[in-house]
Coordinates of C-alpha atoms and ligand atoms in Angstrom, one line a residue:
M1 CA -35.2 -6.4 -15.8
R2 CA -33.8 -7.8 -12.6
Q3 CA -31.1 -5.5 -11.0
P4 CA -27.8 -7.4 -10.7
T5 CA -26.6 -7.8 -7.1
V6 CA -23.2 -7.8 -5.3
I7 CA -22.1 -8.4 -1.7
V8 CA -19.0 -6.5 -0.7
V9 CA -17.3 -7.8 2.4
G10 CA -15.2 -5.2 4.1
G11 CA -16.0 -1.5 4.7
G12 CA -12.3 -0.4 5.1
L13 CA -10.7 1.7 2.4
A14 CA -11.3 -0.3 -0.8
G15 CA -14.8 -1.8 0.0
P16 CA -16.8 1.5 -0.1
L17 CA -14.8 2.7 -3.2
M18 CA -15.7 -0.6 -5.0
A19 CA -19.3 -0.3 -3.9
L20 CA -19.4 3.1 -5.6
F21 CA -17.9 1.8 -8.8
L22 CA -20.4 -1.1 -8.8
A23 CA -23.4 1.0 -8.1
R24 CA -22.4 3.3 -10.9
R25 CA -22.6 0.3 -13.2
G26 CA -26.1 -0.5 -12.0
Y27 CA -25.5 -3.1 -9.4
A28 CA -27.4 -3.2 -6.1
V29 CA -24.7 -3.5 -3.5
D30 CA -24.8 -4.7 0.1
L31 CA -21.7 -4.0 2.0
F32 CA -21.0 -5.8 5.3
E33 CA -18.4 -4.4 7.7
R34 CA -17.5 -6.1 11.0
R35 CA -16.7 -2.9 12.8
G36 CA -19.1 -0.3 13.9
D37 CA -19.9 2.7 11.7
L38 CA -16.8 5.0 12.0
R39 CA -18.9 8.0 11.2
R40 CA -21.0 7.5 14.4
E41 CA -18.8 5.5 16.7
T42 CA -15.4 6.4 18.2
A43 CA -12.6 5.0 16.1
T44 CA -10.4 2.6 18.0
A45 CA -6.8 3.1 17.0
G46 CA -5.7 0.2 14.9
R47 CA -3.3 0.6 12.2
S48 CA -1.6 3.8 11.2
I49 CA -4.1 6.7 11.5
N50 CA -2.8 8.4 8.4
L51 CA -1.7 7.5 5.0
T52 CA -0.2 9.0 1.9
L53 CA -2.4 9.2 -1.1
A54 CA -0.6 9.1 -4.5
E55 CA -1.5 9.1 -8.2
R56 CA -2.9 5.6 -8.4
G57 CA -5.3 6.3 -5.6
L58 CA -6.1 9.8 -6.9
A59 CA -6.8 8.3 -10.4
A60 CA -9.5 6.0 -9.0
L61 CA -11.1 8.9 -7.0
R62 CA -10.9 11.1 -10.1
E63 CA -12.8 8.5 -12.1
L64 CA -15.7 8.8 -9.7
G65 CA -15.4 12.6 -9.5
L66 CA -14.2 12.6 -5.9
E67 CA -10.5 13.5 -6.3
R68 CA -10.7 17.3 -5.8
D69 CA -13.1 17.0 -2.9
V70 CA -10.9 14.5 -1.1
V71 CA -7.7 16.5 -1.6
D72 CA -9.4 19.8 -0.6
R73 CA -11.1 18.4 2.5
L74 CA -8.7 15.8 3.7
G75 CA -5.3 16.2 2.0
I76 CA -2.1 17.8 3.3
R77 CA 0.3 18.3 0.4
L78 CA 3.7 16.7 0.9
R79 CA 6.6 18.0 -1.2
G80 CA 9.2 15.4 -0.2
R81 CA 10.9 13.3 2.4
A82 CA 12.6 15.1 5.2
V83 CA 15.5 13.0 6.4
H84 CA 16.7 13.7 10.0
D85 CA 20.2 12.9 11.0
R86 CA 21.4 12.1 14.5
A87 CA 22.7 15.6 15.0
G88 CA 19.3 17.2 14.3
G89 CA 20.1 18.2 10.7
V90 CA 17.3 17.8 8.2
D91 CA 17.6 17.2 4.4
L92 CA 14.5 17.5 2.3
I93 CA 14.5 15.2 -0.7
P94 CA 11.7 16.3 -3.1
Y95 CA 9.3 13.6 -4.3
G96 CA 9.7 14.7 -7.9
T97 CA 10.6 17.4 -10.3
G98 CA 7.1 18.5 -11.4
E99 CA 4.4 20.6 -9.5
H100 CA 2.1 17.6 -9.5
E101 CA 4.7 15.2 -8.1
V102 CA 3.6 15.4 -4.5
L103 CA 1.8 13.1 -2.2
Y104 CA -1.2 13.9 0.1
A105 CA -1.3 12.9 3.7
V106 CA -4.9 11.9 4.7
S107 CA -6.4 10.5 7.8
R108 CA -7.3 6.9 7.5
V109 CA -10.5 7.4 9.6
G110 CA -11.3 10.6 7.7
L111 CA -11.0 9.0 4.3
T112 CA -12.9 5.9 5.4
R113 CA -15.8 8.1 6.7
Y114 CA -15.7 10.1 3.5
L115 CA -16.0 7.0 1.3
L116 CA -18.7 5.5 3.5
D117 CA -20.7 8.7 3.1
A118 CA -20.2 8.8 -0.6
A119 CA -21.2 5.2 -0.9
E120 CA -24.3 5.7 1.2
R121 CA -25.4 8.6 -0.9
Q122 CA -25.1 6.5 -4.0
P123 CA -28.5 5.0 -5.0
G124 CA -28.2 1.2 -4.8
V125 CA -25.7 0.9 -2.0
R126 CA -26.7 -0.4 1.5
L127 CA -24.2 -0.4 4.3
H128 CA -24.4 -2.9 7.2
F129 CA -22.1 -2.5 10.3
H130 CA -21.2 -4.9 13.1
R131 CA -21.7 -7.6 10.5
Q132 CA -18.9 -10.2 10.2
C133 CA -18.6 -12.5 7.3
V134 CA -18.1 -16.0 8.8
E135 CA -18.7 -18.3 5.8
V136 CA -18.7 -18.0 2.0
N137 CA -20.3 -20.6 -0.3
V138 CA -18.2 -19.7 -3.4
D139 CA -20.3 -21.8 -5.7
A140 CA -23.6 -20.1 -4.7
A141 CA -22.2 -16.6 -4.1
A142 CA -23.7 -16.8 -0.7
V143 CA -22.2 -15.2 2.4
T144 CA -23.1 -16.0 6.0
V145 CA -23.0 -12.9 8.1
A146 CA -23.0 -12.8 11.9
D147 CA -24.5 -9.8 13.6
L148 CA -21.9 -9.1 16.3
R149 CA -24.3 -7.4 18.6
S150 CA -27.2 -9.9 18.6
G151 CA -25.2 -13.0 17.6
V152 CA -27.8 -13.8 14.9
R153 CA -26.4 -15.4 11.7
Q154 CA -28.0 -14.9 8.3
Q155 CA -27.2 -16.0 4.8
H156 CA -27.2 -13.5 2.0
R157 CA -26.9 -14.3 -1.7
A158 CA -26.0 -12.2 -4.7
D159 CA -24.7 -12.5 -8.2
F160 CA -21.2 -12.2 -6.9
V161 CA -19.1 -11.5 -3.9
V162 CA -16.3 -9.0 -3.6
G163 CA -13.7 -9.8 -0.9
A164 CA -12.4 -6.4 0.3
D165 CA -11.8 -7.6 3.9
G166 CA -8.2 -6.9 4.2
V167 CA -5.0 -8.8 5.0
Y168 CA -6.6 -11.6 7.0
S169 CA -9.5 -12.0 4.6
E170 CA -12.2 -14.4 5.4
V171 CA -13.4 -14.4 1.8
R172 CA -10.0 -15.4 0.7
R173 CA -9.9 -18.3 3.2
H174 CA -13.0 -19.7 1.7
L175 CA -11.9 -19.0 -1.9
L176 CA -8.7 -21.0 -1.3
R177 CA -10.3 -23.9 0.5
G178 CA -10.1 -27.0 -1.6
R179 CA -8.4 -25.2 -4.5
F180 CA -5.1 -25.8 -6.3
A181 CA -3.7 -22.4 -5.4
D182 CA -0.5 -20.9 -4.0
F183 CA -0.7 -18.8 -0.9
E184 CA 2.1 -17.0 0.9
Q185 CA 2.1 -14.9 4.0
Y186 CA 5.2 -13.7 5.7
Y187 CA 6.5 -11.0 8.1
V188 CA 9.7 -9.0 7.9
P189 CA 11.5 -9.3 11.2
W190 CA 10.6 -5.8 12.2
R191 CA 7.6 -4.5 14.2
Y192 CA 6.1 -1.0 14.8
K193 CA 4.4 1.1 17.3
E194 CA 2.5 4.3 16.7
L195 CA 3.6 7.5 18.5
T196 CA 2.0 10.9 18.6
V197 CA 4.3 13.7 17.7
A198 CA 2.6 16.7 19.4
A199 CA 1.7 19.9 17.6
G200 CA 4.1 22.7 18.1
S201 CA 7.3 21.1 16.7
H202 CA 9.3 23.0 14.1
F203 CA 9.0 20.1 11.7
D204 CA 7.9 20.9 8.1
Q205 CA 4.2 20.3 7.8
H206 CA 4.5 19.5 4.1
A207 CA 7.0 16.7 4.3
L208 CA 7.0 13.0 5.4
H209 CA 9.7 12.9 8.1
V210 CA 12.1 10.0 8.3
W211 CA 14.7 9.1 10.9
P212 CA 16.7 6.3 9.3
R213 CA 19.1 4.5 11.7
G214 CA 20.1 1.3 10.0
D215 CA 18.2 -1.5 11.6
R216 CA 15.7 0.9 13.1
M217 CA 13.8 4.0 12.0
M218 CA 11.0 6.3 12.6
F219 CA 8.7 8.1 10.2
A220 CA 6.0 10.7 10.8
I221 CA 3.2 12.0 8.6
P222 CA 1.5 15.4 9.3
N223 CA -2.0 15.8 10.6
P224 CA -4.1 18.9 9.9
D225 CA -3.8 20.1 13.6
G226 CA 0.0 20.4 13.4
S227 CA 0.7 17.1 15.1
F228 CA 2.2 14.1 13.3
N229 CA 1.3 10.5 13.3
G230 CA 4.7 8.9 14.1
V231 CA 5.7 5.2 13.6
C232 CA 8.7 3.7 15.3
V233 CA 10.1 0.7 13.6
L234 CA 12.5 -1.7 15.5
P235 CA 13.6 -5.2 15.0
A236 CA 11.3 -7.8 16.5
E237 CA 14.1 -9.4 18.4
G238 CA 17.8 -9.0 19.4
Q239 CA 19.7 -6.2 20.9
E240 CA 17.8 -3.0 21.0
S241 CA 14.6 -4.5 19.7
F242 CA 11.0 -4.5 20.9
A243 CA 11.8 -7.6 22.8
T244 CA 14.6 -5.9 24.8
V245 CA 13.8 -2.1 24.9
R246 CA 11.0 -2.3 27.5
T247 CA 11.5 -0.1 30.6
P248 CA 10.8 3.7 30.4
G249 CA 14.6 4.2 31.0
Q250 CA 15.6 2.0 28.1
V251 CA 13.0 3.7 25.8
R252 CA 14.3 7.1 26.7
A253 CA 17.9 6.1 26.2
L254 CA 17.1 4.8 22.8
F255 CA 15.3 8.0 21.8
E256 CA 18.0 10.2 23.3
R257 CA 20.6 8.6 21.1
D258 CA 18.7 7.9 17.9
F259 CA 15.7 10.2 17.7
A260 CA 16.8 13.1 19.9
D261 CA 15.2 15.9 17.9
V262 CA 11.7 14.4 18.1
L263 CA 11.9 13.2 21.7
A264 CA 10.8 16.6 23.1
H265 CA 7.6 16.3 21.0
L266 CA 6.6 12.9 22.2
P267 CA 4.6 13.7 25.4
A268 CA 3.0 10.2 25.6
L269 CA 6.1 8.2 24.6
A270 CA 6.1 6.0 27.7
S271 CA 2.5 5.0 27.5
E272 CA 2.4 4.7 23.7
F273 CA 5.5 2.6 23.7
G274 CA 3.9 0.4 26.3
R275 CA 1.2 -0.8 23.8
P276 CA 1.7 -4.0 21.9
E277 CA 3.6 -3.7 18.7
S278 CA 2.2 -4.5 15.3
A279 CA 3.7 -6.5 12.4
F280 CA 4.2 -6.0 8.7
P281 CA 2.5 -8.8 6.8
T282 CA 2.9 -9.5 3.1
V283 CA 0.3 -11.7 1.4
K284 CA 0.4 -13.2 -2.0
T285 CA -2.1 -15.6 -3.5
S286 CA -2.5 -17.1 -6.9
A287 CA -6.3 -17.3 -6.6
W288 CA -7.9 -13.9 -6.8
R289 CA -11.3 -15.1 -8.1
Y290 CA -13.6 -18.0 -8.5
R291 CA -15.6 -18.5 -11.6
D292 CA -18.0 -15.6 -11.9
T293 CA -19.0 -15.6 -8.2
V294 CA -16.1 -14.3 -6.1
V295 CA -13.3 -11.8 -6.6
L296 CA -10.8 -10.3 -4.2
L297 CA -9.2 -6.9 -4.1
G298 CA -6.8 -4.8 -2.0
D299 CA -5.0 -6.3 1.0
A300 CA -7.2 -9.4 0.7
C301 CA -5.1 -10.5 -2.3
H302 CA -1.9 -8.5 -2.1
A303 CA -1.0 -7.0 1.3
V304 CA 2.4 -5.3 1.1
I305 CA 4.6 -3.7 3.7
P306 CA 3.9 0.1 3.9
F307 CA 7.3 1.5 3.0
Y308 CA 6.3 2.7 -0.5
G309 CA 3.0 4.1 0.7
Q310 CA 1.3 2.1 -1.9
G311 CA -1.0 -0.4 -0.2
M312 CA -4.2 1.7 -0.3
N313 CA -3.2 3.3 -3.6
A314 CA -2.9 -0.2 -5.1
A315 CA -6.2 -1.2 -3.6
F316 CA -7.9 1.8 -5.1
E317 CA -6.3 1.1 -8.4
D318 CA -7.7 -2.5 -8.2
C319 CA -11.2 -1.0 -7.9
L320 CA -10.7 1.1 -11.0
L321 CA -9.2 -1.9 -13.0
L322 CA -11.9 -4.3 -11.9
D323 CA -14.5 -1.8 -12.9
R324 CA -12.9 -1.5 -16.3
H325 CA -12.7 -5.3 -16.8
L326 CA -16.4 -5.6 -15.8
A327 CA -17.2 -3.0 -18.5
A328 CA -15.1 -4.6 -21.1
H329 CA -16.4 -8.2 -20.8
T330 CA -20.0 -9.4 -21.0
D331 CA -18.9 -12.7 -19.4
R332 CA -18.2 -11.9 -15.8
A333 CA -15.9 -14.9 -15.3
E334 CA -13.8 -13.6 -18.1
A335 CA -13.7 -10.1 -16.6
F336 CA -12.5 -11.6 -13.3
A337 CA -9.9 -13.8 -15.0
A338 CA -8.6 -10.8 -17.1
Y339 CA -8.4 -8.7 -14.0
E340 CA -6.4 -11.3 -12.1
R341 CA -4.2 -12.1 -15.1
S342 CA -3.2 -8.5 -15.8
R343 CA -3.0 -7.3 -12.2
R344 CA -1.3 -10.0 -10.2
P345 CA 2.2 -9.7 -11.8
D346 CA 2.0 -6.0 -10.9
T347 CA 1.2 -6.5 -7.3
D348 CA 3.8 -9.2 -6.9
A349 CA 6.3 -6.6 -8.3
L350 CA 5.0 -4.1 -5.8
A351 CA 5.6 -6.4 -2.9
E352 CA 9.3 -6.6 -3.9
L353 CA 9.5 -2.9 -4.4
C354 CA 8.1 -2.2 -0.9
E355 CA 10.7 -4.5 0.6
R356 CA 13.5 -2.8 -1.3
N357 CA 12.3 0.6 -0.3
F358 CA 12.3 -0.4 3.3
T359 CA 15.9 -1.4 3.1
E360 CA 16.7 1.9 1.3
L361 CA 14.8 4.0 3.9
R362 CA 16.6 2.4 6.8
D363 CA 19.9 2.6 5.0
T364 CA 19.8 6.3 4.0
V365 CA 22.0 7.2 6.9
R366 CA 24.4 4.3 6.7
R367 CA 25.0 4.9 3.1
P368 CA 25.0 8.6 2.1
A369 CA 25.2 7.4 -1.5
V370 CA 21.6 6.3 -1.3
A371 CA 20.4 9.9 -0.7
A372 CA 22.9 11.2 -3.2
R373 CA 21.7 8.8 -5.8
K374 CA 18.1 10.0 -5.2
R375 CA 19.1 13.5 -6.0
V376 CA 21.1 12.4 -9.0
S377 CA 18.1 10.5 -10.4
L378 CA 16.0 13.7 -10.0
T379 CA 18.6 15.7 -11.7
L380 CA 18.8 13.3 -14.6
N381 CA 15.0 13.4 -14.8
R382 CA 15.1 17.2 -15.0
A383 CA 17.8 17.1 -17.7
L384 CA 16.5 14.2 -19.8
G385 CA 12.8 14.2 -19.1
E386 CA 10.8 11.0 -19.5
R387 CA 13.8 9.0 -20.7
A388 CA 15.2 9.0 -17.2
T389 CA 12.1 9.0 -15.0
P390 CA 13.1 7.7 -11.5
L391 CA 11.5 4.5 -10.3
Y392 CA 9.9 6.3 -7.3
T393 CA 8.3 8.9 -9.7
M394 CA 6.8 6.1 -11.8
V395 CA 5.5 4.2 -8.9
S396 CA 4.1 7.2 -6.9
H397 CA 3.2 9.8 -9.5
S398 CA 2.0 7.7 -12.5
T399 CA -0.3 4.8 -13.2
I400 CA 2.3 2.9 -15.3
P401 CA 1.9 -0.7 -14.3
Y402 CA 4.3 -1.7 -11.5
T403 CA 6.1 -4.3 -13.7
E404 CA 6.6 -1.8 -16.4
C405 CA 8.0 0.7 -13.8
V406 CA 10.6 -1.9 -12.8
R407 CA 11.4 -2.7 -16.4
R408 CA 12.0 1.0 -17.3
A409 CA 13.9 1.6 -14.1
R410 CA 16.2 -1.3 -14.9
R411 CA 16.9 0.2 -18.3
T412 CA 17.6 3.7 -16.8
D413 CA 19.8 2.2 -14.1
R414 CA 21.8 0.3 -16.6
Y415 CA 22.5 3.3 -18.7
A416 CA 23.1 5.5 -15.7
R417 CA 25.7 3.1 -14.3
L418 CA 27.3 2.7 -17.7
L419 CA 27.5 6.4 -18.0
G420 CA 30.4 6.2 -15.6
V421 CA 28.5 5.8 -12.3
D422 CA 25.4 7.8 -11.9
L423 CA 26.9 9.9 -9.1
A424 CA 29.5 11.2 -11.5
V425 CA 26.7 12.0 -14.0
G426 CA 25.0 14.0 -11.3
A427 CA 28.2 15.9 -10.7
L428 CA 28.4 16.6 -14.4
V429 CA 24.9 17.9 -14.6
L430 CA 25.3 20.0 -11.5
A431 CA 28.5 21.4 -12.9
G432 CA 26.4 22.6 -15.8
A433 CA 27.8 20.3 -18.5
G434 CA 24.6 20.9 -20.4
R435 CA 21.6 19.1 -21.5
A436 CA 22.9 18.5 -25.0
L437 CA 26.1 16.8 -24.0
L438 CA 24.2 14.6 -21.5
T439 CA 21.5 13.7 -24.1
T440 CA 24.2 12.8 -26.7
L441 CA 25.9 10.5 -24.1
W442 CA 22.6 9.0 -23.1
R443 CA 21.6 8.3 -26.7
G444 CA 25.0 6.7 -27.4
L445 CA 24.5 4.4 -24.4
V446 CA 21.0 3.6 -25.3
S447 CA 22.1 2.5 -28.8
L448 CA 25.0 0.5 -27.3
G449 CA 23.0 -1.2 -24.7
R450 CA 22.1 -4.9 -24.6
V451 CA 23.8 -5.1 -21.3
Q452 CA 21.8 -7.2 -18.8
T453 CA 21.9 -5.9 -15.3
A454 CA 19.5 -6.3 -12.5
L455 CA 18.1 -4.0 -9.9
P456 CA 19.8 -4.7 -6.5
P457 CA 18.7 -7.9 -4.8
V458 CA 15.3 -7.7 -3.3
A459 CA 14.6 -8.0 0.4
P460 CA 17.9 -9.3 1.7
D461 CA 16.4 -9.4 5.2
R462 CA 13.4 -11.4 4.3
P463 CA 13.1 -14.7 6.2
A464 CA 11.7 -17.8 4.7
P465 CA 8.0 -17.5 4.3
A466 CA 6.3 -18.2 7.6
V467 CA 3.3 -19.8 5.9
R468 CA 3.2 -21.3 2.5
V469 CA 0.2 -23.3 1.6
V470 CA 0.1 -25.1 -1.7
H471 CA -3.0 -27.0 -2.6
L472 CA -4.9 -27.7 0.5
P473 CA -7.9 -29.7 -0.8
E474 CA -10.5 -30.6 1.8
E475 CA -12.4 -33.7 1.4
G476 CA -15.2 -33.4 -1.2
E477 CA -14.4 -29.8 -1.8
S478 CA -11.9 -29.9 -4.7
D479 CA -13.6 -29.5 -8.0
G480 CA -10.4 -29.6 -10.0
Y481 CA -10.3 -25.8 -10.4
R482 CA -6.8 -24.5 -10.6
A483 CA -6.1 -20.8 -10.3
A484 CA -4.1 -19.4 -13.2
A485 CA -0.4 -19.5 -12.1
Ligands
LIG501 C1 1.5 1.4 9.4 C2 0.9 1.4 8.0 C3 1.0 2.5 7.2 C4 0.4 2.5 5.9 N1 0.6 3.6 5.2 C5 0.1 3.6 3.9 C6 0.2 4.8 3.1 O1 0.8 5.8 3.5 N2 -0.3 4.7 1.8 C7 -0.9 3.6 1.3 O2 -1.3 3.6 0.2 N3 -1.1 2.5 2.1 C8 -0.6 2.5 3.4 N4 -0.8 1.4 4.2 C9 -1.5 0.2 3.6 C10 -3.0 0.4 3.7 O3 -3.4 0.6 5.0 C11 -3.7 -0.9 3.2 O4 -3.1 -1.3 2.0 C12 -5.2 -0.6 2.9 O5 -5.8 -0.3 4.2 C13 -5.9 -1.7 2.2 O6 -7.3 -1.4 2.1 P1 -8.3 -2.6 2.1 O7 -9.6 -2.0 2.0 O8 -7.9 -3.7 1.2 O9 -8.2 -3.3 3.6 P2 -8.6 -2.6 5.0 O10 -8.4 -1.1 4.9 O11 -7.8 -3.4 6.0 O12 -10.1 -2.9 5.1 C14 -10.6 -4.2 5.4 C15 -11.9 -4.0 6.1 O13 -12.6 -5.3 6.2 C16 -13.1 -5.5 7.5 N5 -13.2 -6.9 7.7 C17 -12.2 -7.8 7.9 N6 -12.7 -9.0 8.0 C18 -14.0 -8.9 7.9 C19 -15.1 -9.9 7.9 N7 -14.8 -11.2 8.2 N8 -16.4 -9.5 7.8 C20 -16.6 -8.1 7.6 N9 -15.7 -7.2 7.5 C21 -14.4 -7.6 7.7 C22 -12.1 -4.8 8.4 O14 -12.8 -4.4 9.6 C23 -11.8 -3.6 7.5 O15 -12.6 -2.5 7.8 C24 -0.3 1.4 5.5 C25 -0.4 0.3 6.3 C26 0.1 0.3 7.6 C27 0.0 -1.0 8.4

């Protein structure tokens, strides 16, 4: 019998993982990556050099038997968020109440190398580097690939194509061309620069550090050598923005005032701050697939801003879900449709959650209630168990679909607020009022409750979408296909 074939475009984080899933199902996989092989060539710093791996990502790795190895070899266990105030005080807010409710810091390059190695070891997977996808014939599942060293272009065909080529996906561009599909790409009006926090600081190596300062912030994730990968986030424009803080003197003044306790550990601040800033794109598209020939995953169909640490985790979860849909349907077009139908509402919800979390992170210092509320929700969780699982816990430490996380959190919020302001409840619990009293109160409210409240408004800072493309048919290309809305 002929072996079914797949082309995966993109050898970043999700591409090699999907190649592994597909090879396990018996596909012959050709993966094309436009960069060089990170395992043999020096990595050029691009986006953040480390990331947090949470339950959704771990679950996908677990399915392939890789979780333990990744955690043991690459992971640094993070217990919580260490919030630095201006005076140098640090407040550690745990990520959860249970032992397993932790995140792992991993190097982006290290994890990519690991996955490329694992994919290459898997019979049926072939990796091709310096190969850029420049054209996709979606009807024929054919990809034209340019060899970036020789300039030679070649067309490759397969049974289907997976677009795992990231936020500015070429596969997506061809998928959308001539289709009735919604596409949205926008940027929050903040930018970021990466800064190296040198080894030797006294900062907790098992926490994600945050310096929230209202309209600006810094965060830092530990590396195995004791240094941290720092990210400085400033408004794109306006007073004290990347547009105005330019000279070494201005940079120093900003850090002396806002990030004083980290300043001594930023030996390359002047040169690193001199590099161009990067933006935070969000991408949503209504078309994730075409017939049985093309399907997207990861940032290619749902890029989110990184303030929930979920982009890669969601991309890994896509791989797991797509694999399950392929197993559950004999008709591949149905598998793709079911994947898109079930997954898209969740990643739309994730985009909103990420924007809300960004506001929350920056605001922690302006509104001490934000930090207090976090502690209260953990306390409620400890006292009431699953009935009061905080939103953050569900998003980061479970695989509950994102939309369901929001639904449950709304319910918890509603009752917590009814209970006489959640902060007061926290005080009650802390004062030792007892689990029984609290549970009784809670049950009473649950039975009362048909009260409709909403989570706080999402993304107040979000500008109008910079790009919104609705149905861009090109002559002769529209075949009347309309992506499921
Ligand atoms: C500052 C920052 C911090 C982040 N922190 C976290 C975090 O802590 N936790 C988390 O879960 N997520 C985090 N993310 C998000 C995460 O990086 C992305 O969601 C994740 O990389 C998406 O994986 P992907 O495989 O879809 O895309 P990518 O990792 O971007 O991979 C796409 C690959 O496709 C290749 N490619 C692109 N175009 C072509 C083409 N035409 N032909 C061939 N190859 C092509 C690219 O070279 C790249 O290798 C962060 C993002 C940023 C910017």
